[in-house]
Each structure stands twice: as C-alpha cells, then as structure tokens.
Amino acid sequence: MEFLKDNFWNILIVLNYVLAISAAITILFKNINPSKTLTYIIVLVFFPFFGLVVYYFFGQEYRKNKIFNRKRILNKSVVKRVQEELELNTRELEEVKKQLDKKVKLVKLLHNSDNSPLTLNNNVELLFNGEAKFKRLLKDLDGAKHHIHLEYYIIKDDRIGTQVIDILCEKAKSGVKVRVSYDDVGSKISKKSKHKLKQSGVEFFPFMPVLFPRFAGKMNYRNHRKIAIVDGEIGYVGGINMSDTYMNYTDSKLYWRDTHVRIVGEAVKQLQIHFLTTWDFVSGETINITTSYFPEIHYNDDVAVQIAGSGPDTDWANILEVLMLAITTAEDYVYITTPYFIPNDEIVTALQIADKSGVDVKLIVPYESDSWTAKHATNSFLQPLLEAGVEVYHYTKGFVHAKTVVIDDIFCTVGTSNMDYRSFNINFEVNAIIYNEQVSVDLKKQFLKDLQDCNKIDINVWEKRSNFIRLQESLCRLWSPLL
C-alpha cells in the first residue's frame, strides 16, 4: 500500500498510456481517414486522461459495434409481414420509375441500405412552425382510439408540454395505450408530471439515462428524433420538439421558424417500426406486437414516401447517403435549410460541384444561433461554398430550426437530421423522404418566402471579417463533433 501511495500518479500515467496505445492500435486497424486517425493518436499521446475521454465518447464506432440492436423487433413475424406487404409489385415499380426518372436511384439506395420500402398510399401535410403542428397534433391525440406512441428528444412540462401531458393522461385513463420515450439529456419533466403520467397509466422511459443530464451536454449518443404516432394511421416527424420554445406565443422572446410533416398512410408503418425498436431498447420489455399497431389503411392520395432512419443502430449512415446522392444527381436546383451546417468534406464538395455544373444551390442558416459555438463553426464552412458560387443566406427574423431539403420539384425531405457531424454519425435521427411534385413545390415556396427574412452573404464583405472572428470560427470548428 505504501508503494501504491508513493507512486500513485506514476501508476496512473503508465495505465493511461497502456490504454492509449491499445486505443491507438484499435484506431489504426479501422483504416479510417488518415487525418482523423492522426488527430486521435495525437490527442491520446499528448493529452493524458483527456485523450482517453475524447476517444471514449467520439472515437468508438457504435454503428459497427452493434451496441444498439434492432433485430429483436425486425425479426418479429408481424413486422416481417408488414415489410413484405409494403414491397411494391412489378407494375407499381414500373409506374414509380416513370414518375421519378433518375430519382429512382434514391429509392433503391435507401431500400438497399435500410430496407426501407417506398410507400405510395400517403397523404402528406407540411406544417410550418409549432403553432400549426400542435394545433393538428393535439386534435389527433384527442381522437386516439387504440394507441399513442411518442418519441421525442425534448419534452418539457411547460405550457404546450402540459397540454400534451394532460391529453395523454386522459386518453390512458380511457383505455388508450400510451407510450412515451424521451431523451434524458434533452428533456426536462418534473417529478409532479411524471407522477401524474404514472398514475394515469402512461408508460414512459428515458433514452439512455445519465446521472447528471444538465452537465452531460451532448457528449453522448442521443435520440434526436421527434416522432408521434396515433393509432398506427397518423404520423408526425420533423424538427419541432415539445416545448414552448417552438411556439411563437405573444410573449415569446425569439421567433422560431421550423418545419414538421403530418403523414396519413402506409409510411406511418415505417415510423411505427422505428418507434417499437426504440421502445424495445429503452423499456427492456418484450412488447407483444400485433397487427393492431399496423392497421390496414385505405387512402386515395398517392404521395410517395420513404422513411430514412439513421444512428448507431443502422448499418449505414442512411440520411447522409440519401442527401449525397440527391445533391449529386440534382439537375435544376438544391435548396437547403438547416440550423447547424457543420458538414463533412463530401457534402461540401457535392454542393460545390452541383453549383459549378449549373445547378442553383441555395443555403439558409441562422444569423443568430441558440449556440455560440455552433454559430461560429457553421460560419467556418461557408467560405468554400461562397467561392464556388453557392448562395448562402443568414436568416434574421429569429432562429431558423427547420431541417429541410428540396430538389428539382420532385424530391424533398423533412426530418430531424441537421447538416452536421452529430446527426450524420452519432445521434439517432429520422427523416421523411418525399417524392412528389406538389409537396416539393409547396416546400420550395416556403423556402423562397423565408428568403425574404434573410440577408444574402456577399463574398467580398465576408472575406473582410476580422481575424479575431476567423479565429473564433476555426477554434469552434475543432469542436464540431461535440456541437
């Protein structure tokens, strides 16, 4: 014991470097990007202890390690049958090819990567801002007859959150099965509200609970999805969380611009599978999956939709891959709105090539962000786009939190994924991929409307920003995986 006491720090240093060398060898065997490999090795060698923490949170490949496993749900006989029934027949496939032309590659990519079938029997409604979303959602929740499934990154028991909680409790008492999954870092639900939910019969579980969520920040693999499902027929997905922040009340301090989508139809079955997969993980219970969760839907609209899920539980970075292919196959225009633009080199290159080849590429990002570091990190990526001719706009009316892409009046996506490292590689995300002219045109109209509340960045002015600002941008960019 005396030896251990006298040599405590020396032993710790030796132990640190044994673990660091082991981690460095593991990284080398992965054969990832050389610059990324060198960065991790340098941090491990020159920053004792801190380097191990960085590697633990960001150096491990959760997707390959299969820490999150979907097989327990995907292998269920009911789920297998649902997926088989959603597969299009030969005639339907030929019709899709005629309608989508070159965009059919996107359908094949997502089907092969994520086994996500293209569904045709859907009605899709774009919902702009929290006011529109919750007006529809509250009514749908109130009309639920069999079950309500909610999966949210942020749930707060403020004004709008309390309204939702009250309805959930009423429905649970009336016999409707209510399940809620909330992210333990993003959400803030009081003990009083949790007690009320429990007493009413609402089942709820946190996603990957942490001991001190306030201090955990984003140094975990978080569930960033926002999914609502009512009776297996109605589904919601998009950027709007359950919080007053997303509601533009008369006393709100900041105008919040966001986009969500309400789907009625076959695509809801894919959202349901994603929810059940999460529920299996957070609850640890074996849920009895019956056909009642996947009812027959007879809807006359024919909007084509795929659901793209991405995260440590998927084999591929599905949302990133779809966006890459959509951008590189664009022929007319690419309009992107994102609150955080912290992309990889491939996305930047794809946007540059698209613009230089004659495609009209426009990007809307916030002028003021809800994160100082995210704002400066985003700005650090704009120079190469501006040099290639991409039109970049700062949204100035408030904070733009919408996560949308619309391309060529035929393809658009609304979902939870930002254009950043965390959404593409770390967090659990889900996007609705929509192949429809009317929906795409409506989303484009909103994009052009948002441009009226933007300032276009002039590259000549941008290049004159001070070295101090450039330094802030460069430093914040270093921490982009944490933002």
mmCIF file of N, CA, C and O in Angstrom, residues 3 31 42-43 104 204 222 257 266 319 351 396 401:
data_model
loop_
_atom_site.group_PDB
_atom_site.id
_atom_site.type_symbol
_atom_site.label_atom_id
_atom_site.label_comp_id
_atom_site.label_asym_id
_atom_site.label_seq_id
_atom_site.Cartn_x
_atom_site.Cartn_y
_atom_site.Cartn_z
ATOM 1 N N PHE A 3 3.782 1.548 -1.311
ATOM 2 C CA PHE A 3 4.312 1.712 -2.680
ATOM 3 C C PHE A 3 3.269 2.367 -3.583
ATOM 4 O O PHE A 3 3.587 3.272 -4.369
ATOM 5 N N ASN A 31 -8.576 1.609 -40.246
ATOM 6 C CA ASN A 31 -8.269 2.170 -41.571
ATOM 7 C C ASN A 31 -9.217 3.295 -41.965
ATOM 8 O O ASN A 31 -9.736 3.355 -43.085
ATOM 9 N N ILE A 42 -2.687 11.776 -31.800
ATOM 10 C CA ILE A 42 -2.029 12.946 -31.181
ATOM 11 C C ILE A 42 -2.698 13.302 -29.856
ATOM 12 O O ILE A 42 -2.033 13.568 -28.846
ATOM 13 N N VAL A 43 -4.036 13.299 -29.849
ATOM 14 C CA VAL A 43 -4.777 13.618 -28.623
ATOM 15 C C VAL A 43 -4.488 12.579 -27.546
ATOM 16 O O VAL A 43 -4.273 12.916 -26.370
ATOM 17 N N VAL A 104 -35.165 7.632 -59.053
ATOM 18 C CA VAL A 104 -35.431 6.269 -58.601
ATOM 19 C C VAL A 104 -34.183 5.662 -57.955
ATOM 20 O O VAL A 104 -34.268 4.727 -57.157
ATOM 21 N N PHE A 204 -43.742 5.415 -19.691
ATOM 22 C CA PHE A 204 -42.719 6.321 -20.201
ATOM 23 C C PHE A 204 -41.344 5.904 -19.697
ATOM 24 O O PHE A 204 -41.194 5.444 -18.565
ATOM 25 N N ARG A 222 -27.327 10.513 -28.452
ATOM 26 C CA ARG A 222 -28.663 10.913 -28.032
ATOM 27 C C ARG A 222 -29.715 10.564 -29.073
ATOM 28 O O ARG A 222 -29.407 10.436 -30.263
ATOM 29 N N ARG A 257 -38.591 29.583 -36.330
ATOM 30 C CA ARG A 257 -39.050 29.114 -37.639
ATOM 31 C C ARG A 257 -38.682 27.638 -37.812
ATOM 32 O O ARG A 257 -37.514 27.263 -37.769
ATOM 33 N N GLU A 266 -49.413 4.611 -45.499
ATOM 34 C CA GLU A 266 -48.540 3.449 -45.335
ATOM 35 C C GLU A 266 -47.191 3.787 -44.715
ATOM 36 O O GLU A 266 -46.585 2.954 -44.030
ATOM 37 N N ILE A 319 -29.208 8.664 -43.882
ATOM 38 C CA ILE A 319 -29.637 10.024 -44.233
ATOM 39 C C ILE A 319 -28.534 10.755 -44.983
ATOM 40 O O ILE A 319 -28.788 11.430 -45.982
ATOM 41 N N LEU A 351 -21.881 20.008 -52.944
ATOM 42 C CA LEU A 351 -22.557 21.290 -53.168
ATOM 43 C C LEU A 351 -21.752 22.176 -54.122
ATOM 44 O O LEU A 351 -22.325 22.855 -54.990
ATOM 45 N N THR A 396 -32.668 36.190 -40.480
ATOM 46 C CA THR A 396 -32.552 37.259 -39.492
ATOM 47 C C THR A 396 -33.834 37.533 -38.696
ATOM 48 O O THR A 396 -33.805 38.290 -37.726
ATOM 49 N N HIS A 401 -34.857 26.773 -37.364
ATOM 50 C CA HIS A 401 -34.524 25.448 -36.853
ATOM 51 C C HIS A 401 -34.990 24.348 -37.801
ATOM 52 O O HIS A 401 -34.809 23.161 -37.543
#
